CSV table of C-alpha atoms in Angstrom, one decimal:
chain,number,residue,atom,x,y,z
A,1,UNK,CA,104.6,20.7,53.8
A,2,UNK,CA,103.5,19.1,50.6
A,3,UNK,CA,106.5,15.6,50.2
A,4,UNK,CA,109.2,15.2,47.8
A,5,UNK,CA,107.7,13.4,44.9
A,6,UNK,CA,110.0,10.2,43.6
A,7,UNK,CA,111.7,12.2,40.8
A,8,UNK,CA,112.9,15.2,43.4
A,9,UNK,CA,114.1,12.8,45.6
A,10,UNK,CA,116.3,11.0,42.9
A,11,UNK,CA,117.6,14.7,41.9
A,12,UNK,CA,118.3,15.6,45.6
A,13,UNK,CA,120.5,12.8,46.2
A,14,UNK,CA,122.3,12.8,42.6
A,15,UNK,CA,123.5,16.6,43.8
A,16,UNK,CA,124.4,15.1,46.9
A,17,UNK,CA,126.6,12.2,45.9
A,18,UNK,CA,128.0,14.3,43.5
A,19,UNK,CA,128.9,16.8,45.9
A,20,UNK,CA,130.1,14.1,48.2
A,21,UNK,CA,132.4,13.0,45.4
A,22,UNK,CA,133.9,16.2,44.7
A,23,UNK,CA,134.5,16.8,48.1
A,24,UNK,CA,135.7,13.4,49.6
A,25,UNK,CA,136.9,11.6,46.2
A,26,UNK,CA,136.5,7.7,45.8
A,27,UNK,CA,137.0,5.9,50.1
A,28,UNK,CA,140.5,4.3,50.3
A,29,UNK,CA,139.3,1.4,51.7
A,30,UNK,CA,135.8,-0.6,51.2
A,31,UNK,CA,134.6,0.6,48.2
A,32,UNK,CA,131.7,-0.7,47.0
A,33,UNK,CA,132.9,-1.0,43.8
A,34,UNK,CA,136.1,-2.8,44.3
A,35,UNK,CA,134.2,-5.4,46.3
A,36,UNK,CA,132.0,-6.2,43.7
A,37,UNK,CA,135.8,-6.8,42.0
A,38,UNK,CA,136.5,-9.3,44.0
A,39,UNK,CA,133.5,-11.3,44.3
A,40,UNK,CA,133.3,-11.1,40.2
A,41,UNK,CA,137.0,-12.3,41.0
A,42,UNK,CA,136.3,-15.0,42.9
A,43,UNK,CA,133.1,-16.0,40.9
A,44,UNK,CA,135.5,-16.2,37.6
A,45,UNK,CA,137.8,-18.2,39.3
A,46,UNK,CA,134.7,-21.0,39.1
A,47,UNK,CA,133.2,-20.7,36.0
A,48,UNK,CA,135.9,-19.3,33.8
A,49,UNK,CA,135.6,-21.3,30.1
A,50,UNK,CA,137.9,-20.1,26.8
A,51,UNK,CA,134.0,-19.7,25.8
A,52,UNK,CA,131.2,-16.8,24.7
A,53,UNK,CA,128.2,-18.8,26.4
A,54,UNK,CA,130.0,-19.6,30.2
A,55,UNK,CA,131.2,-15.3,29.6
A,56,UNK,CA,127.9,-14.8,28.6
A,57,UNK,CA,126.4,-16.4,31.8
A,58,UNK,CA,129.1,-14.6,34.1
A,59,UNK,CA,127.9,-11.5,32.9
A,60,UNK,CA,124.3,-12.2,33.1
A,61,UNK,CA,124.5,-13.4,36.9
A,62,UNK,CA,127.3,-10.4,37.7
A,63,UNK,CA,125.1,-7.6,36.4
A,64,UNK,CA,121.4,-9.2,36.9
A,65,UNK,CA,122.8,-9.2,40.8
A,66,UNK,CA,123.8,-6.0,41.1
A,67,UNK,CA,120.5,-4.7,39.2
A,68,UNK,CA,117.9,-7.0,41.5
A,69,UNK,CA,119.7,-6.3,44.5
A,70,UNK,CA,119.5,-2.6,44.0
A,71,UNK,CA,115.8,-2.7,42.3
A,72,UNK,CA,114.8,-4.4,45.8
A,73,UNK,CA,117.1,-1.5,47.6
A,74,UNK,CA,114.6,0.9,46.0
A,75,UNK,CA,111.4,-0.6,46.3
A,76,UNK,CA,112.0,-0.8,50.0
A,77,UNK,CA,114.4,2.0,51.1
A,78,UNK,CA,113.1,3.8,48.5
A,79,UNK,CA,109.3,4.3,49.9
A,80,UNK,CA,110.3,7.2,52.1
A,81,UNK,CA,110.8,10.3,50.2
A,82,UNK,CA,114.4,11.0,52.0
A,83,UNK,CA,115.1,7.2,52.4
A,84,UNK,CA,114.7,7.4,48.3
A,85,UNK,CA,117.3,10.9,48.1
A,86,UNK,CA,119.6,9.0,51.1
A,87,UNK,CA,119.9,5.9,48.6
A,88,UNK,CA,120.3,7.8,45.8
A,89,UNK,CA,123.2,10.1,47.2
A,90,UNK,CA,124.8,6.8,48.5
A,91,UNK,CA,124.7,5.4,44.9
A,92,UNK,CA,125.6,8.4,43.2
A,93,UNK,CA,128.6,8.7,44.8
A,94,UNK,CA,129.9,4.9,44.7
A,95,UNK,CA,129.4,4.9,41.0
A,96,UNK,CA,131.5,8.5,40.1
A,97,UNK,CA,134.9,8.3,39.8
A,98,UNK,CA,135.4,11.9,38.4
A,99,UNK,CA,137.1,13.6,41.5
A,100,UNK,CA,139.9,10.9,41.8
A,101,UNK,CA,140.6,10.6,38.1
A,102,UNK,CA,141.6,14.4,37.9
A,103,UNK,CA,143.5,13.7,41.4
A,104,UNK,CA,145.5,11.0,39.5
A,105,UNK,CA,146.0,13.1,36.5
A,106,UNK,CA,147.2,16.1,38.1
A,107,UNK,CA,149.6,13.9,40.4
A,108,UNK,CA,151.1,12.9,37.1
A,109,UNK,CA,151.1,16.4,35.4
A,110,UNK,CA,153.2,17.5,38.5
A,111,UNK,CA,155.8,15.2,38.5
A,112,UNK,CA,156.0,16.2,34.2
A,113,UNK,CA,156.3,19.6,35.3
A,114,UNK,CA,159.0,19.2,37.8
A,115,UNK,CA,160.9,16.7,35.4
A,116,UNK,CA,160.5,14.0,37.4
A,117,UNK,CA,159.4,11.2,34.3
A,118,UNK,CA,160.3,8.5,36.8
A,119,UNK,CA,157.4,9.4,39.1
A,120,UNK,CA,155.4,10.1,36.5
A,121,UNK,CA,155.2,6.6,34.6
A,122,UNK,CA,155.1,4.8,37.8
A,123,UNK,CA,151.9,6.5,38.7
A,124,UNK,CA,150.6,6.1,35.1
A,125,UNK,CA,149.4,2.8,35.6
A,126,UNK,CA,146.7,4.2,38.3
A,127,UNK,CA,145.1,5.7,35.2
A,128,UNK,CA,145.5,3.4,32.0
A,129,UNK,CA,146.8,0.4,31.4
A,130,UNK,CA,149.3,1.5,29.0
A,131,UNK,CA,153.0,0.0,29.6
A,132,UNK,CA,154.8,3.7,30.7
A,133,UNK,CA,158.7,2.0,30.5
A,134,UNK,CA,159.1,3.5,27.1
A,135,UNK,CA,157.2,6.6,27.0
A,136,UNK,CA,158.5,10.5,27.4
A,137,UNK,CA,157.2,13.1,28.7
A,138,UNK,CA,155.5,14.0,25.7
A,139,UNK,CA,153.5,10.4,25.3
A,140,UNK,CA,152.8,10.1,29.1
A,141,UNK,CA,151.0,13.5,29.2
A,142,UNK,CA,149.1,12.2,25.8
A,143,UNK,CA,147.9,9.3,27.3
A,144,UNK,CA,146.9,11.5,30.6
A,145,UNK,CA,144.5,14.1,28.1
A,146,UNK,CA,143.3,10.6,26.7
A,147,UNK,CA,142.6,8.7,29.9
A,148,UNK,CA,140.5,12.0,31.1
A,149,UNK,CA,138.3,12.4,28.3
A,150,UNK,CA,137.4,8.7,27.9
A,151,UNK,CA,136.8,8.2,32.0
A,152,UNK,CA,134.5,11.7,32.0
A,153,UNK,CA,132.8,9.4,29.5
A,154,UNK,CA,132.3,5.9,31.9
A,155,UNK,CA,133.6,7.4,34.9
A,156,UNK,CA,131.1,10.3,35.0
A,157,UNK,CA,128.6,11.0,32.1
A,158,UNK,CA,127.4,7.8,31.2
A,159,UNK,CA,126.5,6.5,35.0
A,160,UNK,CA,124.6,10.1,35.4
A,161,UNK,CA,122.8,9.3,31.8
A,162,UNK,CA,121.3,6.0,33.3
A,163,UNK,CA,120.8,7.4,36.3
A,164,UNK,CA,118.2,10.0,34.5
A,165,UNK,CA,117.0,7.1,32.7
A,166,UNK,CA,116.4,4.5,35.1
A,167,UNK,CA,117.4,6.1,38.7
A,168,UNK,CA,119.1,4.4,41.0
A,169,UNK,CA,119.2,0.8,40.0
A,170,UNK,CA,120.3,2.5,36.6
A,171,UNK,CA,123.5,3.9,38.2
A,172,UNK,CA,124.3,0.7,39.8
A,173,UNK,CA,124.0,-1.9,37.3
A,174,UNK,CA,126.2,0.8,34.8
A,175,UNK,CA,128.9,0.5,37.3
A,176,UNK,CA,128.3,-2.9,37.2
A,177,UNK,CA,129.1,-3.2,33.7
A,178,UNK,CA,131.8,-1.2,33.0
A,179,UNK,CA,133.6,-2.6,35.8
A,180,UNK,CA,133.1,-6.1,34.3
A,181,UNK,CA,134.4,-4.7,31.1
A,182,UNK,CA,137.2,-3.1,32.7
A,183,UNK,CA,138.4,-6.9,33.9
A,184,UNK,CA,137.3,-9.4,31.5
A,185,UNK,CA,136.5,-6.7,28.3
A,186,UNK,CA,140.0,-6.7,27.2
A,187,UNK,CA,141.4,-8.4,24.1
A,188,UNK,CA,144.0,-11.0,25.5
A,189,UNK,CA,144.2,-14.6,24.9
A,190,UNK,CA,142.3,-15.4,28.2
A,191,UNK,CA,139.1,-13.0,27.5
A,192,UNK,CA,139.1,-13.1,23.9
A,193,UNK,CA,135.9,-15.4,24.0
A,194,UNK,CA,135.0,-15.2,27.6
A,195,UNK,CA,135.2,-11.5,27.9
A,196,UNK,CA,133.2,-10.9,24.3
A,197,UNK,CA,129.6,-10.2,26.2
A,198,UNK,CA,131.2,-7.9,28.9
A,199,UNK,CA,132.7,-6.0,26.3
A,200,UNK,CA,129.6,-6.0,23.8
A,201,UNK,CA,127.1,-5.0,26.9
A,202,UNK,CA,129.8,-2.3,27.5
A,203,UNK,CA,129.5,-1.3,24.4
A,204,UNK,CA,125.9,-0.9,24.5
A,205,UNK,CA,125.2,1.0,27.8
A,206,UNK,CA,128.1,3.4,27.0
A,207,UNK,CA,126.9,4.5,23.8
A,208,UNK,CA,124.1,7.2,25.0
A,209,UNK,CA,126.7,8.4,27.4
A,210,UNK,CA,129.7,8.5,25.1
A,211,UNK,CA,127.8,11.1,22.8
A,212,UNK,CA,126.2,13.1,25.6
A,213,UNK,CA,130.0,13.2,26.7
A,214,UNK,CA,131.1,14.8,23.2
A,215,UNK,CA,128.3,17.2,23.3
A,216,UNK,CA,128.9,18.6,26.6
A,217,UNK,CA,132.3,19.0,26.2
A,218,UNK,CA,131.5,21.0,22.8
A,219,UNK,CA,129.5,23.1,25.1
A,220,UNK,CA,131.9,23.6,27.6
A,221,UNK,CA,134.8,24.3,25.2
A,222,UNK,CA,137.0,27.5,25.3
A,223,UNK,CA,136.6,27.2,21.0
A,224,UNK,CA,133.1,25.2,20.3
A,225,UNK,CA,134.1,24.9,16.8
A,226,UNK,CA,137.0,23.4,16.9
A,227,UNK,CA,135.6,21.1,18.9
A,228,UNK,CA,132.8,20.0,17.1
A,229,UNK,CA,134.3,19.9,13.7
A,230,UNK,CA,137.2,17.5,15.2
A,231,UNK,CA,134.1,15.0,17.1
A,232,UNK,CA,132.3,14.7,14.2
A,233,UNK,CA,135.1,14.6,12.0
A,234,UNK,CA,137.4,11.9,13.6
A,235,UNK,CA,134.8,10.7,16.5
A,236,UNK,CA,134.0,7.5,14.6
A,237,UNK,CA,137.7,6.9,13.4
A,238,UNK,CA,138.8,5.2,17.0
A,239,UNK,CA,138.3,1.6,17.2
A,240,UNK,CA,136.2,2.0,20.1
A,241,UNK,CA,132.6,2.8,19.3
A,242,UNK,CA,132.7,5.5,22.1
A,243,UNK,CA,135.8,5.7,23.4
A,244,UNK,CA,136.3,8.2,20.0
A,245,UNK,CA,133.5,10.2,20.7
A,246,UNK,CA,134.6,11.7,24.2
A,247,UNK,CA,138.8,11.5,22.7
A,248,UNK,CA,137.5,13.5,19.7
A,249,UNK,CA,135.8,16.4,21.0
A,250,UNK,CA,138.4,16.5,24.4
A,251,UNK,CA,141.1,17.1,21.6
A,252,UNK,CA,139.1,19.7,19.8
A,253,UNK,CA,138.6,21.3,22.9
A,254,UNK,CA,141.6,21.4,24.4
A,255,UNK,CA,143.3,22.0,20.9
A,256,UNK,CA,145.8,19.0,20.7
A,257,UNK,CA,146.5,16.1,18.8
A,258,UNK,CA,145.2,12.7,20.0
A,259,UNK,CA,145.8,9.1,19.4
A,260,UNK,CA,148.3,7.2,17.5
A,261,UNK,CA,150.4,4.2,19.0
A,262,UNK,CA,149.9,2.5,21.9
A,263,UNK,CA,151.4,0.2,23.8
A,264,UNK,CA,150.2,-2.3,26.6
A,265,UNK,CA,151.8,-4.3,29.4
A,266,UNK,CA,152.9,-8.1,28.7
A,267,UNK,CA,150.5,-10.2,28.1
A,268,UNK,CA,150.2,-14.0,28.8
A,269,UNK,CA,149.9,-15.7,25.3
A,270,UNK,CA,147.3,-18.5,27.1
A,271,UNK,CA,146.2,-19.4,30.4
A,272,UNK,CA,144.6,-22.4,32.0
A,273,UNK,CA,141.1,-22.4,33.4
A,274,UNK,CA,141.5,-21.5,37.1
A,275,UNK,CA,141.5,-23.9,40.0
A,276,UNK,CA,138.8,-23.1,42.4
A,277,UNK,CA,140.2,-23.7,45.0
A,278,UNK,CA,142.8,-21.1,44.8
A,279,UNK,CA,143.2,-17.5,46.1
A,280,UNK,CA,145.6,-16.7,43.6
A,281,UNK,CA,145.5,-15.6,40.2
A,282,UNK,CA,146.6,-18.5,37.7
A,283,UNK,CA,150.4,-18.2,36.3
A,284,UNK,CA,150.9,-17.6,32.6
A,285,UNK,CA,151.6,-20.5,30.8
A,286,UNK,CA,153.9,-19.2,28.4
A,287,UNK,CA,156.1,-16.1,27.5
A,288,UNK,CA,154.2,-12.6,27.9
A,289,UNK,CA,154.5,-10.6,24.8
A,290,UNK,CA,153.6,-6.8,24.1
A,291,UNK,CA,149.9,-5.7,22.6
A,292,UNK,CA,150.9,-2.5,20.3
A,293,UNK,CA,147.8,-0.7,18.8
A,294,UNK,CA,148.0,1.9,16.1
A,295,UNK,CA,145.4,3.9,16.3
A,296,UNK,CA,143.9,7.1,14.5
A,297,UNK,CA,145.1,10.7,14.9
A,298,UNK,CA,142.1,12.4,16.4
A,299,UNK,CA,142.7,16.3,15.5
A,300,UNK,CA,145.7,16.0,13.2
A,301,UNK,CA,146.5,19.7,12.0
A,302,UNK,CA,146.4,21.0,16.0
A,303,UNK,CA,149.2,20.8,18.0
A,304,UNK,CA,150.7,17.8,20.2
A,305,UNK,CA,150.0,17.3,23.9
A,306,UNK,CA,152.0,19.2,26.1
A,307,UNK,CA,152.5,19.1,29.9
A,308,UNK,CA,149.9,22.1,31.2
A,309,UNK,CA,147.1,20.2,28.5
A,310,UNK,CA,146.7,18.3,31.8
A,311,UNK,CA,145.4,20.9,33.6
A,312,UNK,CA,143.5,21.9,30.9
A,313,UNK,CA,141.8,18.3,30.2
A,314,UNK,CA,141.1,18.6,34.1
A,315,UNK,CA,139.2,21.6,34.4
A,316,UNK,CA,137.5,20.1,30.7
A,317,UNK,CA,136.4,17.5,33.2
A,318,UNK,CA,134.9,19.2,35.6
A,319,UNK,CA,133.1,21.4,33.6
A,320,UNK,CA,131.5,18.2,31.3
A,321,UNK,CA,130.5,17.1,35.0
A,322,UNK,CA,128.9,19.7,36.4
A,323,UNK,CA,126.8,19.6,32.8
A,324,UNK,CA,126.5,16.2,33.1
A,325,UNK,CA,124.7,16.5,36.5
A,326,UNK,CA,122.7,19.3,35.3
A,327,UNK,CA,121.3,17.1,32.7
A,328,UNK,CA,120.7,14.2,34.4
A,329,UNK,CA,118.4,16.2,37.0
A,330,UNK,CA,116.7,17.5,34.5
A,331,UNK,CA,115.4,14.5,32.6
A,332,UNK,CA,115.0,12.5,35.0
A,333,UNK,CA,112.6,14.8,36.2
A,334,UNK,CA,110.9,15.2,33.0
A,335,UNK,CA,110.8,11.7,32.3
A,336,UNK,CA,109.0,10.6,35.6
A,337,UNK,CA,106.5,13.7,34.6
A,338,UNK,CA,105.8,12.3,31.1
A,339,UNK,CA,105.5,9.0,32.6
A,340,UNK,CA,103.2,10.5,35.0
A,341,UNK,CA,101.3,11.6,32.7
A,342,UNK,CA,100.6,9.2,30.4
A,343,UNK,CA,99.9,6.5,33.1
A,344,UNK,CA,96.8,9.1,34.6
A,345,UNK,CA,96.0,9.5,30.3
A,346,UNK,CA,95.5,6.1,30.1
């Protein structure tokens, strides 16, 4: 029996983790990913400057880790055919997140539908980190439709996109990155300047992904038109440079109306450099205030977000996915042929 070659193996273990995802969602406890949270935690704690270069340099040594540790993962593991597809299954399904973000988003949409707003913006928080006190019905289940489509986009699409591109270390050191962006990327006092190269790297490994994203969910649409006019339409409008793309064609799809204002939690207006010696995250210096962000209306002439557009967004999800997979299988295959080939041309 003639060996799975290096590419087959990759595609072998992508189906698996992604199967494993579907079927056992993100582990409750020791996740890989949420330990690579703390020890970025803990590394900020000691090197944290209100500065780009000492961000820079956290970034650098976060995500060059993560990438070294799993290039050496898969140079040693990786030298048996199922050793490779047993690695690559194992990272495939620590880096998705798609099974648990339509878990969360349903769990909201249920408590909507059984009028229960209470529930529902308590739980909102496990999905964005909007500030829910003021929101109705209406806005909670926007911000639900919008959480989905852009976390198909990190959450799913763009990890399997550098997974096809650069296998497994490309799935890890994605995760890497977004997660870093996720803690330090945001626009507060305390990351403005420290957080500036997580964000920009962000910005930069999500943009392949973001527009894959909008073009599988064009071709899983009930109406592809609809869908693609609105992406290509408003797609650039957002503020994000690919946050819009996957917001865009989800509300052509689904035929709503997205974006608009936002609002986040408080925010500490500055914060000292952290001790390192402490455990615990430093106290806010001065009075929290509110971020408010008004943003474009993505879709404007269809209708607003209703309660069942959950559901809808959800199976949306899936269906980009299960594309998404497809894809990466395929040319990740085709690129180890071509590169195949052109290293026996030369």
């Amino acid at each position: 029996m003639r060996p799975l070659t290096r590419a087959a193996a990759f595609a072998l273990g992508a189906v698996a983790g992604y199967a494993a995802d579907a079927r056992f969602a993100d582990p409750r406890r020791g996740h890989p990913v949420a330990l690579f949270g703390s020890a970025a935690t803990r590394l900020e704690r000691r090197v944290w400057r209100d500065d780009r270069a000492a961000g820079a340099g956290y970034t650098a040594l976060c995500v060059g880790a993560v990438a070294a540790g799993a290039l050496a993962l898969d140079r040693t593991v990786g030298r048996r055919p199922l050793g490779r597809a047993a690695l690559a299954a194992a990272a495939t399904w620590t880096v998705l997140g798609g099974t648990s973000l339509t878990r969360e988003a349903r769990t909201i949409g249920r408590s909507l539908a059984a009028g229960d707003l209470t529930a529902a913006r308590e739980r909102l928080p496990h999905l964005c980190g909007r500030d829910p006190s003021a929101l109705d019905g209406q806005q909670v289940a926007r911000a639900v439709v919008e959480s989905v489509a852009e976390n198909t986009a990190d959450a799913v699409v763009n990890a399997l996109a550098w997974g096809a591109l650069a296998g497994t270390p490309g799935l890890l050191a994605f995760r890497a990155v977004n997660t870093l962006d996720a803690m330090v990327g945001h626009r507060s006092p305390r990351y403005a300047r420290f957080g500036w190269a997580s964000a920009r790297l962000d910005d930069v490994a999500g943009w392949p992904g973001a527009r894959l994203t909008a073009l599988l969910t064009v071709a899983a649409a009930p109406e592809p038109r609809t869908a693609w006019r609105v992406w290509r339409r408003d797609g650039s409008a957002h503020p994000s440079p690919n946050a819009g793309q996957a917001e865009s064609a989800f509300a052509g799809a689904v035929g709503v109306r997205l974006g608009g204002t936002l609002r986040y939690p408080h925010e500490p207006k500055g914060a000292p450099e952290p001790r390192a010696t402490s455990e615990e995250p430093p106290e806010a210096s001065a009075e929290p205030r509110e971020r408010v962000e008004h943003r474009p209306v993505l879709g404007a002439e269809l209708r607003p977000v209703t309660v069942d557009d959950i559901e809808r967004a959800c199976t949306l999800s899936r269906r980009v996915g299960a594309l998404a997979l497809g894809t990466t299988v395929a040319g990740h295959v085709l690129l180890r042929l071509l590169f195949r080939k052109r290293r026996g041309g030369a």
